[in-house]
Tab-separated table of C-alpha atoms in Angstrom:
chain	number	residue	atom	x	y	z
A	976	UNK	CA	-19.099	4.586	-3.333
A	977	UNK	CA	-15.705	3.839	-4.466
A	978	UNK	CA	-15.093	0.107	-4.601
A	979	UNK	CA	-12.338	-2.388	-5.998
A	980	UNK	CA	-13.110	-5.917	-6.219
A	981	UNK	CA	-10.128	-8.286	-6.703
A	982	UNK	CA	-10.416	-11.563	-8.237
A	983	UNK	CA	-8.411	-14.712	-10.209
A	984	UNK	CA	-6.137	-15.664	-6.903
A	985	UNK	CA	-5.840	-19.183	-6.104
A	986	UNK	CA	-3.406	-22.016	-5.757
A	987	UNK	CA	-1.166	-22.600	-8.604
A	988	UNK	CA	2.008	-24.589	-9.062
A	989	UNK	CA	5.613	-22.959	-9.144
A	990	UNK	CA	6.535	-22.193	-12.464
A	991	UNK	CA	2.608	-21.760	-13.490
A	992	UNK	CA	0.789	-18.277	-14.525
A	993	UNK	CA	-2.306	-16.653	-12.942
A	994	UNK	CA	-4.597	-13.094	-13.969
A	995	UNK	CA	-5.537	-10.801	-11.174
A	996	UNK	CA	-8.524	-8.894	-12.185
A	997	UNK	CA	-9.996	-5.824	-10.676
A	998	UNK	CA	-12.974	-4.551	-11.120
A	999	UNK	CA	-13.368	-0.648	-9.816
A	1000	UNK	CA	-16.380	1.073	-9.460
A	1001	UNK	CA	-17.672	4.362	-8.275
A	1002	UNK	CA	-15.224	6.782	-9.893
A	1003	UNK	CA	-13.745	7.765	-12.957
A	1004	UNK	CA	-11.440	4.834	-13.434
A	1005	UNK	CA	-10.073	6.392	-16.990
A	1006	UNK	CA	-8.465	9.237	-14.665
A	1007	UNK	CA	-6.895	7.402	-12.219
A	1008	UNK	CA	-3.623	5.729	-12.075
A	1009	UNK	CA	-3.300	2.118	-10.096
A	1010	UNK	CA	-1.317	-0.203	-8.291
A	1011	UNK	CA	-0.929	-3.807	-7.210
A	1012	UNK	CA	0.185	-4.191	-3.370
A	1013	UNK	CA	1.001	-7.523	-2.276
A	1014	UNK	CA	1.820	-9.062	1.567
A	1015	UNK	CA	3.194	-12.526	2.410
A	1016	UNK	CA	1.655	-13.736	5.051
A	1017	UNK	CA	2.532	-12.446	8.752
A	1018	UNK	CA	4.963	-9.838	6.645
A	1019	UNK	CA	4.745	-6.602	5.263
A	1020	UNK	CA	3.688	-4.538	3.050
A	1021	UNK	CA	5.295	-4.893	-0.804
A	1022	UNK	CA	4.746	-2.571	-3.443
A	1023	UNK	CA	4.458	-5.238	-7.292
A	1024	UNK	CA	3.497	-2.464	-9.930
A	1025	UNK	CA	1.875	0.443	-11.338
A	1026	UNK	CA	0.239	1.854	-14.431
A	1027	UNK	CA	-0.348	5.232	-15.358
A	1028	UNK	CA	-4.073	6.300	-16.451
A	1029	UNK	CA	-3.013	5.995	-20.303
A	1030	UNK	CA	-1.277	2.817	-19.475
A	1031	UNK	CA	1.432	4.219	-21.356
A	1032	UNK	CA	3.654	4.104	-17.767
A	1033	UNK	CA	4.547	0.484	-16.016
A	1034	UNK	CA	7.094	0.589	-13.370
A	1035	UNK	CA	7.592	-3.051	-11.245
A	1036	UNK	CA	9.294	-4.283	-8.388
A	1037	UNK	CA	12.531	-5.915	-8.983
A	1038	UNK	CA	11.311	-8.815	-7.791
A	1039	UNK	CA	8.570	-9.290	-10.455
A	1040	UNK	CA	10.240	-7.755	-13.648
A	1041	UNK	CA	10.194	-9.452	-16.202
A	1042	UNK	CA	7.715	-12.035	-14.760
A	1043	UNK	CA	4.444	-10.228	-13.951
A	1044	UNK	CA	2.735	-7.719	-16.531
A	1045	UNK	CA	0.325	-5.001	-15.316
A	1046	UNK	CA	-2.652	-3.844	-17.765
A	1047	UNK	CA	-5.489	-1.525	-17.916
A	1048	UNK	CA	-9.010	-1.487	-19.715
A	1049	UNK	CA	-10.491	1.733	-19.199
A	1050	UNK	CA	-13.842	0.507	-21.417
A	1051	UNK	CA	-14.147	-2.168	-18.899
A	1052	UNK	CA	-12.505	-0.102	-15.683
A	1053	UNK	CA	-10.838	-3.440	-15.543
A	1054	UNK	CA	-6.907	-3.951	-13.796
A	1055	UNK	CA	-5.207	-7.183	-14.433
A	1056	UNK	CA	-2.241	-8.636	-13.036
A	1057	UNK	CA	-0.846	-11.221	-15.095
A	1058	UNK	CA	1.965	-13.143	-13.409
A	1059	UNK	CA	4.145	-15.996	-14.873
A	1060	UNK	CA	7.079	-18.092	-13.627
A	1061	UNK	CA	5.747	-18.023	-10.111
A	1062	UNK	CA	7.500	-18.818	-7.185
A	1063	UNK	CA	6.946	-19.513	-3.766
A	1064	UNK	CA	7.602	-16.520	-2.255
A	1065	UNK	CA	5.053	-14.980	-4.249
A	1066	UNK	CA	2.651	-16.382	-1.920
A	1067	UNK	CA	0.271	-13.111	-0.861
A	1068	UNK	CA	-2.598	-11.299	-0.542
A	1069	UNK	CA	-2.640	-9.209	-4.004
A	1070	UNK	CA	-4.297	-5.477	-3.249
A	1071	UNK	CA	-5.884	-3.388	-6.563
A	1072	UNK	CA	-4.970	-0.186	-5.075
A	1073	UNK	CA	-6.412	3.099	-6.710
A	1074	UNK	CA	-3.837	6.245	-6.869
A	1075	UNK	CA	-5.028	9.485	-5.348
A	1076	UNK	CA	-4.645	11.052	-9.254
A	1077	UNK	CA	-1.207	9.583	-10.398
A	1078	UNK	CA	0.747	6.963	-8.107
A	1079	UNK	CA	3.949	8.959	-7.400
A	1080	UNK	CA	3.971	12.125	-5.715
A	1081	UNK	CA	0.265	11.137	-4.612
A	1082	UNK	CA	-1.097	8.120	-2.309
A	1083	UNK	CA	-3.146	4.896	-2.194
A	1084	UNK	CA	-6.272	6.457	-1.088
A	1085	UNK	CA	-8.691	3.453	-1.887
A	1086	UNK	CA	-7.790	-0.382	-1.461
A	1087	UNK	CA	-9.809	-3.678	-2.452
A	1088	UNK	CA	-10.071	-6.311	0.396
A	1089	UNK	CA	-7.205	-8.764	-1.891
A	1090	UNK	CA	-7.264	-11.791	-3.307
A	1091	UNK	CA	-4.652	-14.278	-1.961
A	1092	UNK	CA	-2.574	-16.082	-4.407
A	1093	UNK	CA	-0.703	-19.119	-3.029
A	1094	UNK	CA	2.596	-20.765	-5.036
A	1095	UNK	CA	2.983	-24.437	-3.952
A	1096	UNK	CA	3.282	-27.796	-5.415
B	90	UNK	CA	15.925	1.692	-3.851
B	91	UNK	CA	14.992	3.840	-1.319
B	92	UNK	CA	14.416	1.402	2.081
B	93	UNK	CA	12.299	3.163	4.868
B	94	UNK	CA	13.084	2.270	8.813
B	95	UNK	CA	10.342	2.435	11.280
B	96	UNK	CA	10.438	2.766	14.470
B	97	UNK	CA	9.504	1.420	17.136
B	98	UNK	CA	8.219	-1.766	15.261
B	99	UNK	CA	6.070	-2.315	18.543
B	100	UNK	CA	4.646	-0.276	20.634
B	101	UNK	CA	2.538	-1.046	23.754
B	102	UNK	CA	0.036	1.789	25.103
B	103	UNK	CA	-2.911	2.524	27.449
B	104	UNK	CA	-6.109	4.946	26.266
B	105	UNK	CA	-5.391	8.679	26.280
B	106	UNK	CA	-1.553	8.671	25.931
B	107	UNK	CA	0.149	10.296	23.307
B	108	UNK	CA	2.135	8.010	20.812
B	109	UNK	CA	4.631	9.036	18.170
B	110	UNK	CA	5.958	6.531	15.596
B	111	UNK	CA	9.138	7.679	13.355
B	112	UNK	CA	9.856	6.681	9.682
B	113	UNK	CA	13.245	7.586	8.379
B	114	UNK	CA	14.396	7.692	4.770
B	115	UNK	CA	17.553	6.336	3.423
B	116	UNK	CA	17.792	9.797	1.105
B	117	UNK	CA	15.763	12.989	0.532
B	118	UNK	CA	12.163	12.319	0.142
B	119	UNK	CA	10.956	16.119	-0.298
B	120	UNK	CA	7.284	15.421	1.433
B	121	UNK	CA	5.851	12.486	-0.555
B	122	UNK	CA	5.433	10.431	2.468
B	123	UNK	CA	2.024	8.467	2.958
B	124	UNK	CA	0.816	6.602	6.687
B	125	UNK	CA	-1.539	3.854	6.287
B	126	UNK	CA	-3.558	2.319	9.306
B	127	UNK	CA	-3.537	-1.939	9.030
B	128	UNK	CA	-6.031	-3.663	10.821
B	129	UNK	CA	-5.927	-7.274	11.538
B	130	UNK	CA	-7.072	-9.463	8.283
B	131	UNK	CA	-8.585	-6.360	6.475
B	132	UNK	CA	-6.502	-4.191	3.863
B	133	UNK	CA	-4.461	-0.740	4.718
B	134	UNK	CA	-6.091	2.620	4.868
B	135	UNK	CA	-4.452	5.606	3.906
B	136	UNK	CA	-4.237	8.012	7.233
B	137	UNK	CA	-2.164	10.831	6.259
B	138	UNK	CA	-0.370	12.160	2.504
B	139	UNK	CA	2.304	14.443	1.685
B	140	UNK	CA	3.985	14.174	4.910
B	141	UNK	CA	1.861	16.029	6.932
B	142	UNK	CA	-2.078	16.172	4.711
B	143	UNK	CA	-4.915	14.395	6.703
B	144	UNK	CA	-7.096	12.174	4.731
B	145	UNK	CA	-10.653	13.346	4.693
B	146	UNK	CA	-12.430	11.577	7.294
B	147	UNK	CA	-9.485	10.652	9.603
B	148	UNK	CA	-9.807	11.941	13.289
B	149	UNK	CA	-8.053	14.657	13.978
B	150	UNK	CA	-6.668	12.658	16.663
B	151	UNK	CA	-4.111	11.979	13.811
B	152	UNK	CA	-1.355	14.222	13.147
B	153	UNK	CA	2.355	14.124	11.024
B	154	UNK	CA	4.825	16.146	10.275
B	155	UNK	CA	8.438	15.905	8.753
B	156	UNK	CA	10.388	16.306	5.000
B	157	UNK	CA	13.170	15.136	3.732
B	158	UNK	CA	14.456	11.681	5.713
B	159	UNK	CA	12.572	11.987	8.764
B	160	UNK	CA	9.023	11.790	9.505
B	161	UNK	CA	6.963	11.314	12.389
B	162	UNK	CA	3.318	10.148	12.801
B	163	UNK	CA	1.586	11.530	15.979
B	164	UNK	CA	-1.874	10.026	18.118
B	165	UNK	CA	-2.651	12.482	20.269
B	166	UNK	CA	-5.244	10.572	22.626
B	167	UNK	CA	-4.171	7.259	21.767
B	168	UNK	CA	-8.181	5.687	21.673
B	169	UNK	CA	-9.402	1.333	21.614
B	170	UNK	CA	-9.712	1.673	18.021
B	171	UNK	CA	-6.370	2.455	17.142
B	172	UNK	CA	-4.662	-0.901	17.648
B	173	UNK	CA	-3.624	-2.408	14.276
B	174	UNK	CA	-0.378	-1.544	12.610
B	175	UNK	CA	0.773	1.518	10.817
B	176	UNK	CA	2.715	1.753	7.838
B	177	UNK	CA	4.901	4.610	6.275
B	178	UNK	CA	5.286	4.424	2.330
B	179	UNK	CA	7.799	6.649	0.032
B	180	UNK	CA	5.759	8.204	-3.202
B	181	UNK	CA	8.526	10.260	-4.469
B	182	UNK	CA	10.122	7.905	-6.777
B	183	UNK	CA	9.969	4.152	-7.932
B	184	UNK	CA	10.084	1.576	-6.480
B	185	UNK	CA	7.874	2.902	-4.375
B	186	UNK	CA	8.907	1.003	-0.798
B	187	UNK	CA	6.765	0.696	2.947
B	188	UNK	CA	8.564	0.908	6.058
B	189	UNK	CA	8.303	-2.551	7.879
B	190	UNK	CA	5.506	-1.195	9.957
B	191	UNK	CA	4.632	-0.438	13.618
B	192	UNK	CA	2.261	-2.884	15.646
B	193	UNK	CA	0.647	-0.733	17.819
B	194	UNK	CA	-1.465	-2.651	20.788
B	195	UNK	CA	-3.607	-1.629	23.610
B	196	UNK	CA	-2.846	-1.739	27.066
């Protein structure tokens, strides 16, 4: 069974850092690319970053260039979010989000269940 | 940026009817369009891929068609477990961008 388990969310201060982890399971995690998905609460949907299955490729939102870094350990089939300089409105649940193959031209065929991450003093 | 418009954003619907929910493109998408099904407090699920591909293990019940800037996702029998909201998302080039989404309830 395919499974992503988020972890590292919590309450931090603006201006602090926090990790994401994800641990995958279940597939071939070396072949896949991945995603982080975050939502505010009550809002949408918001797409953060991805990394190709080399982790050679790194596209981010706008909103989080610059500030959050995505990486990959394929010995560990380990995802990490790192995210500095946070701000209140990046208060959100934070999905690992497997890519059917790569991200674009594809889909996000498996989710985790998210890990929320709350910015406030 | 390529911003995707929903609609309806709600939608309001008894058992058995048919219910169509539109996602529109600000420019050419080709077909790599994705639906996802949102259920209250639990994360998305992917319904439907390249514009029109049903996920394996999705009820047929679930149908889409479309390419280029408009899209349409279709329940045929509208059924209890359906309520939640839907989601259209734009793979064909980054930032990758969700519609706003469509609350769909149950009459």
């Amino acid at each position: 069974e395919v499974q992503l388990l988020e972890s590292g969310g919590g309450l931090v201060q603006p201006g602090g850092s926090l990790r994401l982890s994800c641990a995958a399971s279940g597939f071939t995690f070396s072949s896949n690319a991945m995603s982080w998905v975050r939502q505010a609460p009550g809002k949408g949907l918001q797409w953060v970053s991805s990394i190709s299955n080399t982790g050679e490729t790194t596209p981010y939102a706008d909103a989080v260039k610059g500030r959050f870094t995505i990486s990959r350990d394929n010995s560990k089939n380990t995802l990490h979010l790192h995210m500095n300089s946070l701000r209140a409105e990046d208060t959100a649940v934070y999905y690992c989000v497997k890519c059917g193959g790569t991200c674009q031209h594809s889909r996000f065929d498996v989710w985790g269940q998210g890990t929320l991450v709350t910015v406030s003093s | 940026d390529i911003p995707l418009t929903q609609s309806p954003s709600f939608l309001s619907a008894s058992v058995g009817d048919r219910v169509t929910i539109t996602c529109r493109a600000s420019q050419d998408i080709s077909i790599y369009l994705a639906w996802y099904q949102q259920k209250p407090g639990k994360a998305p699920e992917v319904l439907i891929f390249g514009a029109s591909t049903l996920q394996s293990g999705v009820p047929s019940r679930f149908s889409a068609s479309g390419s280029g800037t408009e899209f349409t996702l279709t329940i045929s029998s509208l059924q209890p477990e359906d309520f939640g909201t839907y989601y259209c998302q734009q793979l064909n080039s980054y930032p990758l961008t969700f519609g706003g989404g469509t609350k769909v309830e149950i009459k």
